Short mmCIF file of N, CA, C and O in Angstrom, two decimals:
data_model
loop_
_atom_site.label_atom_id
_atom_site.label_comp_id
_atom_site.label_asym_id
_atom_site.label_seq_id
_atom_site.Cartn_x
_atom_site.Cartn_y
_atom_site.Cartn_z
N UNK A 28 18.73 -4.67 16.26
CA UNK A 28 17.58 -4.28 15.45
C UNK A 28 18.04 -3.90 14.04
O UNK A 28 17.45 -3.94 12.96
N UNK A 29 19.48 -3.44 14.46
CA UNK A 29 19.48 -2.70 12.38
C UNK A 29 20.09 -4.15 12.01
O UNK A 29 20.09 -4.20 10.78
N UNK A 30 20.53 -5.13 12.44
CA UNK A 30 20.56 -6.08 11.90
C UNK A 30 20.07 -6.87 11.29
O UNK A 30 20.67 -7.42 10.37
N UNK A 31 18.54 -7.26 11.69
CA UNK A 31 17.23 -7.37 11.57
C UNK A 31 16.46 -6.64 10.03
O UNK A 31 15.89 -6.96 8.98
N UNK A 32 16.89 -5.53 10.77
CA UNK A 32 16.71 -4.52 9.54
C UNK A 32 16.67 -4.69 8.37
O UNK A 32 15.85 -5.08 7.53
N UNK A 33 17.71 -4.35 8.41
CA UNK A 33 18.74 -5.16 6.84
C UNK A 33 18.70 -6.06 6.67
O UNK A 33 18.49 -6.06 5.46
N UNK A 34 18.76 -7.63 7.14
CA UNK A 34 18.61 -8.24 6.31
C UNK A 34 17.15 -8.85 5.44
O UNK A 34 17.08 -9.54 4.42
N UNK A 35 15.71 -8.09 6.62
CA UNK A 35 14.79 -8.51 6.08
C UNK A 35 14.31 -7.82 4.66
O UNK A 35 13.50 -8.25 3.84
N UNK A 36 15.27 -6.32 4.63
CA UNK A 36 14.72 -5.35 3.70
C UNK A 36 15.35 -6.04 2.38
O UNK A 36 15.04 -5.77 1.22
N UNK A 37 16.27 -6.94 2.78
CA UNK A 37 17.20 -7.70 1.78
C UNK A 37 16.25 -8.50 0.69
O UNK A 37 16.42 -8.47 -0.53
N UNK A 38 14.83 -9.46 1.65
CA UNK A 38 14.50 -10.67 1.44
C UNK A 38 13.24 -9.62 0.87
O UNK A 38 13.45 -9.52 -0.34
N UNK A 39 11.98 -8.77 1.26
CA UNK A 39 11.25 -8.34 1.48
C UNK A 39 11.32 -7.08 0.71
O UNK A 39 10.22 -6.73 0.29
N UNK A 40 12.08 -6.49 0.49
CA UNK A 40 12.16 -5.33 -0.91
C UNK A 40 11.82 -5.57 -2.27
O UNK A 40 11.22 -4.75 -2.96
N UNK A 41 12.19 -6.61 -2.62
CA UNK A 41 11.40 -7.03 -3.63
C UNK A 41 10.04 -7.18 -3.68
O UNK A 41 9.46 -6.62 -4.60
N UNK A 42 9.21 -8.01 -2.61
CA UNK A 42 7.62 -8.06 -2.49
C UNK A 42 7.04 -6.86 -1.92
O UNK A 42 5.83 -6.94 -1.72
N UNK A 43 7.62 -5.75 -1.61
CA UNK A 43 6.98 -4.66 -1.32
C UNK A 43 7.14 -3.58 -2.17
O UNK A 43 6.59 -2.48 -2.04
N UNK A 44 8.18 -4.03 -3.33
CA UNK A 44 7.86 -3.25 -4.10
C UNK A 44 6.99 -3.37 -5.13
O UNK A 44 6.52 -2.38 -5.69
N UNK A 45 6.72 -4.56 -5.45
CA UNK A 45 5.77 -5.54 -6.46
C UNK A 45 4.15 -4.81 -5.80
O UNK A 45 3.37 -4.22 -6.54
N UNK A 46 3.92 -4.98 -4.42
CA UNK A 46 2.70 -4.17 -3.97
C UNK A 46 2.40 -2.87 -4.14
O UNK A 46 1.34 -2.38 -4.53
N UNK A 47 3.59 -2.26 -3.76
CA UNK A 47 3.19 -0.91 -4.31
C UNK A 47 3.24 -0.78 -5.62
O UNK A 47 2.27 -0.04 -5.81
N UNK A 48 3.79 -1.03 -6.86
CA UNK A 48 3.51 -0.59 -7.74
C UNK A 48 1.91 -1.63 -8.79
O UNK A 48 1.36 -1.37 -9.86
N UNK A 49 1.77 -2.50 -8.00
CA UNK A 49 0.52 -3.02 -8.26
C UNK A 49 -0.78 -2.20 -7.44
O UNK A 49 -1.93 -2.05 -7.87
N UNK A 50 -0.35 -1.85 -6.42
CA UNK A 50 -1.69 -0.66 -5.70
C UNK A 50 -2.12 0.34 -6.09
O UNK A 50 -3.23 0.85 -6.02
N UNK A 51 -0.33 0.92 -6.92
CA UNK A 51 -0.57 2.23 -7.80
C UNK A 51 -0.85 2.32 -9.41
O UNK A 51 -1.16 3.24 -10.17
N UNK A 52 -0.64 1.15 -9.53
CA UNK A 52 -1.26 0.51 -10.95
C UNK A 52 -3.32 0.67 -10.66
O UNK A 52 -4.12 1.51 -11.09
N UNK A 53 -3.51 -0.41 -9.86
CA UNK A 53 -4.66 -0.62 -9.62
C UNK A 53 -5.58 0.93 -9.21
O UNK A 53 -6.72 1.07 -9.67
N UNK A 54 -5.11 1.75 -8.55
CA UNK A 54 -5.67 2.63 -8.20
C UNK A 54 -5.51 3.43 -9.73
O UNK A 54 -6.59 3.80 -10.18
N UNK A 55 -4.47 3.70 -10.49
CA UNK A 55 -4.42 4.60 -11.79
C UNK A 55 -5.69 4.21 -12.65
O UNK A 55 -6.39 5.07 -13.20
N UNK A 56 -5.94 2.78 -12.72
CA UNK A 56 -7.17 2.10 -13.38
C UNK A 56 -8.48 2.59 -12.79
O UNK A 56 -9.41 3.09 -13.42
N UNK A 57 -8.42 2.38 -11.62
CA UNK A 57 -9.67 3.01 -10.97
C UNK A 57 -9.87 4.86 -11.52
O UNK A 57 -10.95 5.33 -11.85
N UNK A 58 -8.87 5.46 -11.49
CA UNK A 58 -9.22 6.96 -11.22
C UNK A 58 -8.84 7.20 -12.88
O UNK A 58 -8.41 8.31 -13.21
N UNK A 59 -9.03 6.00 -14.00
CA UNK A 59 -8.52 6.40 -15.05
C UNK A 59 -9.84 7.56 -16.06
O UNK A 59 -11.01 7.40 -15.75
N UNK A 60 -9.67 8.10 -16.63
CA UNK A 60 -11.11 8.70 -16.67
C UNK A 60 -11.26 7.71 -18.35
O UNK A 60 -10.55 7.22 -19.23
N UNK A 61 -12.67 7.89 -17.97
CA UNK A 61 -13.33 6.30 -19.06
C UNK A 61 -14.27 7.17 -20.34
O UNK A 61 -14.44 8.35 -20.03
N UNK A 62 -14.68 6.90 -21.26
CA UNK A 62 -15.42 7.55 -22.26
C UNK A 62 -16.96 7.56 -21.99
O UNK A 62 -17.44 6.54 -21.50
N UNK A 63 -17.90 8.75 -22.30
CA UNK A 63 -19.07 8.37 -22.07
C UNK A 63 -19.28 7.42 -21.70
O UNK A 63 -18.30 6.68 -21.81
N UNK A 64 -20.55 6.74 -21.03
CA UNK A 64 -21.59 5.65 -20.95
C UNK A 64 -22.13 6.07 -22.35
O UNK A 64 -22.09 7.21 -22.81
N UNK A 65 -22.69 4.84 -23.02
CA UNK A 65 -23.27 4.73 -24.02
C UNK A 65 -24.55 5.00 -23.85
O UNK A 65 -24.79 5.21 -22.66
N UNK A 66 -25.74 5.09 -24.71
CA UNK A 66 -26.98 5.12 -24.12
C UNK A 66 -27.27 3.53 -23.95
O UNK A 66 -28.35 3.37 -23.38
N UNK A 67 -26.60 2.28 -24.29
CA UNK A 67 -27.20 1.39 -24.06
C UNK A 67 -27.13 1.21 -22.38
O UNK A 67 -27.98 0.72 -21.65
N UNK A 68 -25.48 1.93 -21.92
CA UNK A 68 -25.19 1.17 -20.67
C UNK A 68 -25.85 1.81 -19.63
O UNK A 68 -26.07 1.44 -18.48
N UNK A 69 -26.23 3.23 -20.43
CA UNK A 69 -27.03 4.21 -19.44
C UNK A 69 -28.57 3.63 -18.96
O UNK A 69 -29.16 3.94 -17.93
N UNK A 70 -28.98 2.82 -19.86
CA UNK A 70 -30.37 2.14 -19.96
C UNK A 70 -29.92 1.45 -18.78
O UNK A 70 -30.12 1.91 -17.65
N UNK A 71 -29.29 0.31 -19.00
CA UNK A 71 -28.78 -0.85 -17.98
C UNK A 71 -28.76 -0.85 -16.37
O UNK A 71 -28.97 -1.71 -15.52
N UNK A 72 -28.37 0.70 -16.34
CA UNK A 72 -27.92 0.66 -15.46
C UNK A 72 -29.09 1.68 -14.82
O UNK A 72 -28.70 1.83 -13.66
N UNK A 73 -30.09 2.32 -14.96
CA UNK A 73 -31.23 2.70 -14.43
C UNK A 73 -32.21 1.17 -13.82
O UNK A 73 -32.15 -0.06 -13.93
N UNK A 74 -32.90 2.01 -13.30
CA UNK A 74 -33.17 1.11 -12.13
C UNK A 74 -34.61 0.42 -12.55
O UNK A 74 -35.35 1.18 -13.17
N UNK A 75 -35.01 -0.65 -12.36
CA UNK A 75 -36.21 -1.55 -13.02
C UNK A 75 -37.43 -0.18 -12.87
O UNK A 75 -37.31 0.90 -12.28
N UNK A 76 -38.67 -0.78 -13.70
CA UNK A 76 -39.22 -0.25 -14.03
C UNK A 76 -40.88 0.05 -12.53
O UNK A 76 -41.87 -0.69 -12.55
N UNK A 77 -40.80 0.73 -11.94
CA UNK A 77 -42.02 0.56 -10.59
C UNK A 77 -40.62 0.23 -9.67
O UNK A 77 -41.07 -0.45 -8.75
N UNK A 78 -39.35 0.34 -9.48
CA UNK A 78 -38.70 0.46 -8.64
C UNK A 78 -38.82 1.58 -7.56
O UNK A 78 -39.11 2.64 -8.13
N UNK A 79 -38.71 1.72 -6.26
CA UNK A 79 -39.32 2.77 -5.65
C UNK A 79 -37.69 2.79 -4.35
O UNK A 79 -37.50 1.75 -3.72
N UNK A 80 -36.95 3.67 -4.18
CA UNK A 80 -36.26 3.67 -2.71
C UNK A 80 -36.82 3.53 -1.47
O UNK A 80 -37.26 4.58 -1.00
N UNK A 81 -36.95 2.40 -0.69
CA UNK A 81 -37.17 2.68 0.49
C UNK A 81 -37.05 3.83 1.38
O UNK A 81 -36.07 4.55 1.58
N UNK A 82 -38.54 3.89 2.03
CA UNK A 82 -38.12 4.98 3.05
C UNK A 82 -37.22 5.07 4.41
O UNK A 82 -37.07 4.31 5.36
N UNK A 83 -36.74 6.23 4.11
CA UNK A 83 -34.81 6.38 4.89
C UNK A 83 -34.05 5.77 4.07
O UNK A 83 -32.97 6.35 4.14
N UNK A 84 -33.97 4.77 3.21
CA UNK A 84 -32.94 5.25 2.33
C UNK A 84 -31.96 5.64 1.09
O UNK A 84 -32.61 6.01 0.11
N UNK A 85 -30.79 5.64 0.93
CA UNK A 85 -30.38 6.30 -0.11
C UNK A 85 -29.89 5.18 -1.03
O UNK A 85 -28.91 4.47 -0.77
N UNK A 86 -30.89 5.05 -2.48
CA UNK A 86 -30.44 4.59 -3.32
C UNK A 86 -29.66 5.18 -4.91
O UNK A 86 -29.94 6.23 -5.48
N UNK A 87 -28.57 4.06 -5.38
CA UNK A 87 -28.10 4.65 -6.53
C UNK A 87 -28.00 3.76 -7.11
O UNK A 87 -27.69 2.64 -6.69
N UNK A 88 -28.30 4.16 -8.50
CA UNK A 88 -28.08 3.26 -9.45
C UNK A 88 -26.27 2.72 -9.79
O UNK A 88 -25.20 3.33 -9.83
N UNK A 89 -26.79 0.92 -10.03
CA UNK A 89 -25.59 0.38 -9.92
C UNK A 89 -24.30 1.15 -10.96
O UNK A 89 -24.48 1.72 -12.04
N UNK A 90 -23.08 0.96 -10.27
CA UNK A 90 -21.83 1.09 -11.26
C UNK A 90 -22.05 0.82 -12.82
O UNK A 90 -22.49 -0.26 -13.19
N UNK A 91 -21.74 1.80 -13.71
CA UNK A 91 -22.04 1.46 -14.67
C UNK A 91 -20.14 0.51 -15.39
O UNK A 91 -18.99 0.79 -15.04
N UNK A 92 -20.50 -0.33 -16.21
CA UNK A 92 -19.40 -0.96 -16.13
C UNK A 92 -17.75 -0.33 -17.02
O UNK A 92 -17.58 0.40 -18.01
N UNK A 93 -16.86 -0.99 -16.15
CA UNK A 93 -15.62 0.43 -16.59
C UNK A 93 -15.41 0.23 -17.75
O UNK A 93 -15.84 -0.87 -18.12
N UNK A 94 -14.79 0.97 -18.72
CA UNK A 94 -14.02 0.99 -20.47
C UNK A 94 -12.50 1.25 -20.23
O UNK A 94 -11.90 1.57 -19.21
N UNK A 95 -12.11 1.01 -21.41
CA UNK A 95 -10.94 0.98 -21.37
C UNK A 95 -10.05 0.39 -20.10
O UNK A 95 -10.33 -0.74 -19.68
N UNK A 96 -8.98 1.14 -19.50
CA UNK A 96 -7.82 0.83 -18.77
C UNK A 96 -8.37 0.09 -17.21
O UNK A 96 -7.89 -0.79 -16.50
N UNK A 97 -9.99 1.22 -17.08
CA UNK A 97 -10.85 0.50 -15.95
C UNK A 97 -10.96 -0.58 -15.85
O UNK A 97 -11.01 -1.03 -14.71
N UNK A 98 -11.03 -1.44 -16.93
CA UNK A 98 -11.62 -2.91 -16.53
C UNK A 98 -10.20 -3.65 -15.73
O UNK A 98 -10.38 -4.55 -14.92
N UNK A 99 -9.09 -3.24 -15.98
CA UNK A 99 -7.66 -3.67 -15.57
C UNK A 99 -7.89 -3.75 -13.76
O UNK A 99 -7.37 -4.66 -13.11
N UNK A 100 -8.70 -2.74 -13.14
CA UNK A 100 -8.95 -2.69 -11.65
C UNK A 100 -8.80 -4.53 -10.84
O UNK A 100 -8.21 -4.84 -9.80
N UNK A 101 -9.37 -5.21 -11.56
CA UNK A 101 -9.56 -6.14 -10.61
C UNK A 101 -8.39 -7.08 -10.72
O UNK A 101 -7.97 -7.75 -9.78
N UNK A 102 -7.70 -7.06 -12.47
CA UNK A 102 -7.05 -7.76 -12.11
C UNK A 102 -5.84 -7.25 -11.55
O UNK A 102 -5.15 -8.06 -10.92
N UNK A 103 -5.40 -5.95 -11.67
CA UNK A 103 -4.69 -5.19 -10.35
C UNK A 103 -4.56 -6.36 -9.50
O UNK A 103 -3.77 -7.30 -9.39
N UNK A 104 -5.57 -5.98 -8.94
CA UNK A 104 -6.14 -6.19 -7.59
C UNK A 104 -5.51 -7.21 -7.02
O UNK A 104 -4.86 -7.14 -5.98
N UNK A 105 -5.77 -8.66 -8.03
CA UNK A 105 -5.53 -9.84 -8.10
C UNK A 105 -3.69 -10.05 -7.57
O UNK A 105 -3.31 -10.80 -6.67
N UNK A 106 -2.80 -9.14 -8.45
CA UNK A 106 -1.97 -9.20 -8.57
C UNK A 106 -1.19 -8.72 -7.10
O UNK A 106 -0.19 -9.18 -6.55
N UNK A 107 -2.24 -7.43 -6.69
CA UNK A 107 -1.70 -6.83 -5.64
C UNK A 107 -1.75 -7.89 -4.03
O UNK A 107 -0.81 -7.96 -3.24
N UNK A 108 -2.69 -8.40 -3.91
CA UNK A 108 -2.83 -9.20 -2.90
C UNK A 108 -2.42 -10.66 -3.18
O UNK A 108 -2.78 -11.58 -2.45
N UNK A 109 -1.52 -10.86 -4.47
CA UNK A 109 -1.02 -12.19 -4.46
C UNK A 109 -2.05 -12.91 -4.69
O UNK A 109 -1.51 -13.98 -4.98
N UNK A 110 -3.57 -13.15 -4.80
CA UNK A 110 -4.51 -14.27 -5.52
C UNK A 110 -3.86 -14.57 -6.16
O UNK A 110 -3.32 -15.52 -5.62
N UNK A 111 -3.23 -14.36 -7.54
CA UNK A 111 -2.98 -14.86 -8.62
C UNK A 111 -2.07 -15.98 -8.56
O UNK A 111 -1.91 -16.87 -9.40
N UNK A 112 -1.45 -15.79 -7.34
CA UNK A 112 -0.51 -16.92 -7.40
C UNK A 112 -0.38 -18.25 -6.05
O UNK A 112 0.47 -18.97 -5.52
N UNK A 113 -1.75 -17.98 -5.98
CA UNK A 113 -2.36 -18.88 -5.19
C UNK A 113 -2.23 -18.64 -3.42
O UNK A 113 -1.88 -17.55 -2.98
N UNK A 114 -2.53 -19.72 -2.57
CA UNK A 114 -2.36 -19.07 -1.51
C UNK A 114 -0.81 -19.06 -0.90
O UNK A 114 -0.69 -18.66 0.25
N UNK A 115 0.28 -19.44 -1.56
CA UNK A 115 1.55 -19.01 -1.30
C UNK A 115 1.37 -17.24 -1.62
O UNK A 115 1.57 -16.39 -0.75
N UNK A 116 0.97 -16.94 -3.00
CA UNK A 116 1.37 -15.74 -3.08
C UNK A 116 0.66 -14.90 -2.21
O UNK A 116 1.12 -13.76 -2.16
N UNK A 117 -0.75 -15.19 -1.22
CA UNK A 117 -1.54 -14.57 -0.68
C UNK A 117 -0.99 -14.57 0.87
O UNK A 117 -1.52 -13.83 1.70
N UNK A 118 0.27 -15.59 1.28
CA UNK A 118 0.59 -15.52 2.02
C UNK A 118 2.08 -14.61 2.13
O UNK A 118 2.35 -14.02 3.18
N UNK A 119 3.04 -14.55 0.90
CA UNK A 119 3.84 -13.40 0.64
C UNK A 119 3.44 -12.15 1.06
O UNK A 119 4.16 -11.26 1.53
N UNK A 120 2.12 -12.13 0.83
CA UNK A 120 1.59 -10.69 0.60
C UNK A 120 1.39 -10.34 1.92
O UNK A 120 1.78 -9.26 2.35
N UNK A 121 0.81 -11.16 2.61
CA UNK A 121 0.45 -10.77 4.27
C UNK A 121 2.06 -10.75 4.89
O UNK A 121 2.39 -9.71 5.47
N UNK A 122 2.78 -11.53 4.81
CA UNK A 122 4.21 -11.25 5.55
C UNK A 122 4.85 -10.12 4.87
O UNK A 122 5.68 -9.45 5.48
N UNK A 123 4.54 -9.86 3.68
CA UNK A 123 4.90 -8.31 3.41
C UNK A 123 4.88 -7.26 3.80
O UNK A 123 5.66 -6.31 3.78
N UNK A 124 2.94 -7.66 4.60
CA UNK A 124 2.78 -6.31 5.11
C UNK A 124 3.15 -6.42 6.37
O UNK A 124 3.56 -5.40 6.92
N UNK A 125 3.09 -7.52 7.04
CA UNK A 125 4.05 -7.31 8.14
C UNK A 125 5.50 -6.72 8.12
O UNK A 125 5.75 -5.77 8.86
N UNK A 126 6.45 -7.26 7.31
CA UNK A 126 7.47 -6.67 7.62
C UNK A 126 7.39 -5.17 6.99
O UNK A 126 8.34 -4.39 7.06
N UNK A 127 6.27 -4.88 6.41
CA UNK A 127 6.60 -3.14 6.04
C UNK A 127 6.07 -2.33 7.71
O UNK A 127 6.43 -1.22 8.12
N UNK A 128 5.19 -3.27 8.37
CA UNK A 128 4.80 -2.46 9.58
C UNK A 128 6.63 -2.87 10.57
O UNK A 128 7.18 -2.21 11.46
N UNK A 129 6.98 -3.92 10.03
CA UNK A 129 8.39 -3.74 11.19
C UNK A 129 9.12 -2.66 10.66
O UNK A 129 9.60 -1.79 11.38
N UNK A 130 9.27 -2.67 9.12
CA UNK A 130 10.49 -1.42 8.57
C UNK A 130 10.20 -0.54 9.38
O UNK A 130 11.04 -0.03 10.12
N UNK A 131 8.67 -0.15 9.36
CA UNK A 131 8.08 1.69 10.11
C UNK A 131 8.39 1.47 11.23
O UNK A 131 9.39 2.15 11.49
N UNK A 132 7.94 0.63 12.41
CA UNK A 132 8.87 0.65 13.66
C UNK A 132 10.09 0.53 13.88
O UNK A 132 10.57 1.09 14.87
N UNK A 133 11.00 -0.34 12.89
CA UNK A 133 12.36 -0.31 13.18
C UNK A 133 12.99 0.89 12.92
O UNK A 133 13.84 1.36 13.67
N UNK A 134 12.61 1.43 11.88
CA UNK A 134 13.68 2.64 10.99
C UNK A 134 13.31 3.73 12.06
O UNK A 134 14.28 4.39 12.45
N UNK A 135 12.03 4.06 12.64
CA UNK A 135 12.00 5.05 13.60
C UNK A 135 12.45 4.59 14.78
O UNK A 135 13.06 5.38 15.50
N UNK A 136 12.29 3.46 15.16
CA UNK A 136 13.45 3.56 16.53
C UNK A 136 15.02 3.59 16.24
O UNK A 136 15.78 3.98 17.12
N UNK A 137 15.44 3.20 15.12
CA UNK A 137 16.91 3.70 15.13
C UNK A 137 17.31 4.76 14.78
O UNK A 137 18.44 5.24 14.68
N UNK A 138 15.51 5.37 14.46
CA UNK A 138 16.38 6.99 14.22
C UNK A 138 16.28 7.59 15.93
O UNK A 138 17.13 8.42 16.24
N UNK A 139 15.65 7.34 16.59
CA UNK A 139 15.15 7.81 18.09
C UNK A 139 16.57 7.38 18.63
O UNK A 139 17.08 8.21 19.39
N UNK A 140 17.32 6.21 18.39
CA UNK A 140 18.82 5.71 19.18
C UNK A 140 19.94 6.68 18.58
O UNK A 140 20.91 7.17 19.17
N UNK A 141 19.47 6.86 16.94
CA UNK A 141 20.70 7.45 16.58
C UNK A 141 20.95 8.93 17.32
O UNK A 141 21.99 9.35 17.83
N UNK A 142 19.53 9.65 17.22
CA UNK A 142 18.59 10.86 18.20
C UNK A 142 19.73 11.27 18.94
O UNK A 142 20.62 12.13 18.91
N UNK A 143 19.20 9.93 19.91
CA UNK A 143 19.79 10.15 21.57
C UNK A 143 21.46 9.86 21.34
O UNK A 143 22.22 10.42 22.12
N UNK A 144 21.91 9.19 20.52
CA UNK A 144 23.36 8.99 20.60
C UNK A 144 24.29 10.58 20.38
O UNK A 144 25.25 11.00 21.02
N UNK A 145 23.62 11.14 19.35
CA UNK A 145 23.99 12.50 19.16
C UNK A 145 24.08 13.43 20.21
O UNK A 145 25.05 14.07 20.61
N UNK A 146 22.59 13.41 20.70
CA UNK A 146 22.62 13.74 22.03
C UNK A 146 23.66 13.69 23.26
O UNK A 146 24.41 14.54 23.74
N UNK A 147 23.40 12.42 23.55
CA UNK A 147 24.56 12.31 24.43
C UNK A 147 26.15 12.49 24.06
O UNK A 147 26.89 12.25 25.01
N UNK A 148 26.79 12.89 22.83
CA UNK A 148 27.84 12.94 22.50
C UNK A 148 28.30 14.53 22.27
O UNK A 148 29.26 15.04 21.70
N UNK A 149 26.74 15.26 23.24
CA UNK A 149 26.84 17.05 22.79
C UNK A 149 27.10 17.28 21.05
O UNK A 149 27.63 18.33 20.68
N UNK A 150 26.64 16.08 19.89
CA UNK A 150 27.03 16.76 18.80
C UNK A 150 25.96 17.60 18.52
O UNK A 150 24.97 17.62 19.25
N UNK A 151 26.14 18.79 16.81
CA UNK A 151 24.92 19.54 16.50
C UNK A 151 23.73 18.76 16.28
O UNK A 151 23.60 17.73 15.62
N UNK A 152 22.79 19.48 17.02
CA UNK A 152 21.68 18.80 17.03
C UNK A 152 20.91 19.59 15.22
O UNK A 152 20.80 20.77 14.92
N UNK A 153 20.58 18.47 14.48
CA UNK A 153 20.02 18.49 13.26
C UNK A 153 18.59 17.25 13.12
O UNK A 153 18.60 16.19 13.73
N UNK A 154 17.83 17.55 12.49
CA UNK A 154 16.77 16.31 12.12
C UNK A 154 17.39 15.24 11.36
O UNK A 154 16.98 14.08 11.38
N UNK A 155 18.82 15.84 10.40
CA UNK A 155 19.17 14.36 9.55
C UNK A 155 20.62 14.91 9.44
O UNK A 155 20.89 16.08 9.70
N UNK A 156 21.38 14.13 9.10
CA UNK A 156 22.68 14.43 9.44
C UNK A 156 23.63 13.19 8.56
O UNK A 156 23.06 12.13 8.35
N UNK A 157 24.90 13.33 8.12
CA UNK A 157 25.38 12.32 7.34
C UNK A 157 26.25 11.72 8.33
O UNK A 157 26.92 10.72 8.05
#
């Protein structure tokens, strides 16, 4: 398994790091804080005129559209799930996230072997150890 390990983190460290810092890109855009709505966009974005909410339920007026660094969200986005680079890159992206779900199972079962090896060798028992 740590064989495995290693060499996929070899091939696959690179495209998982490209995701995360495109997720955390994309999300900084989202939570970027944006300047007023204008009164034009404030108009826009109220709701037609004899518009009424159905009864039961909850309506809101649409997203008003992002400024500045906001508008960057989608193409984030683009970047993060590999669209951009067609369906090769959309298929990188899915074996990415597979092998980040093998890293999380592998790295914790060799810490559970390394665990028990300690264990059985009566050494000090510690959570991390060099």
């Amino acid at each position: 398994m740590r064989k495995w390990h290693r060499w996929l983190s070899v091939f696959f460290g690179i495209f998982l790091f490209w995701i995360a810092a495109t997720g955390v890109l994309s999300h900084v855009a989202a939570w970027w804080p944006s300047a007023a709505p204008s009164a034009q966009a404030a108009a826009a974005a109220a709701p037609p005129a004899g518009f009424e909410c159905p009864e039961g339920w909850t309506c809101r007026p649409p997203r008003a559209e992002r400024q500045g660094i906001g508008k960057l969200v989608g193409f984030f986005h683009h970047l993060h799930s590999g669209e951009t680079f067609g369906p090769a890159g959309e298929a990188i992206s899915f074996l990415s996230g597979l092998a980040l779900l093998f890293f999380a199972f592998s790295g914790v079962w060799l810490y559970i072997r390394m665990w028990r090896e300690r264990a059985r060798r009566k050494a000090k028992s510690r959570w991390f150890w060099k």
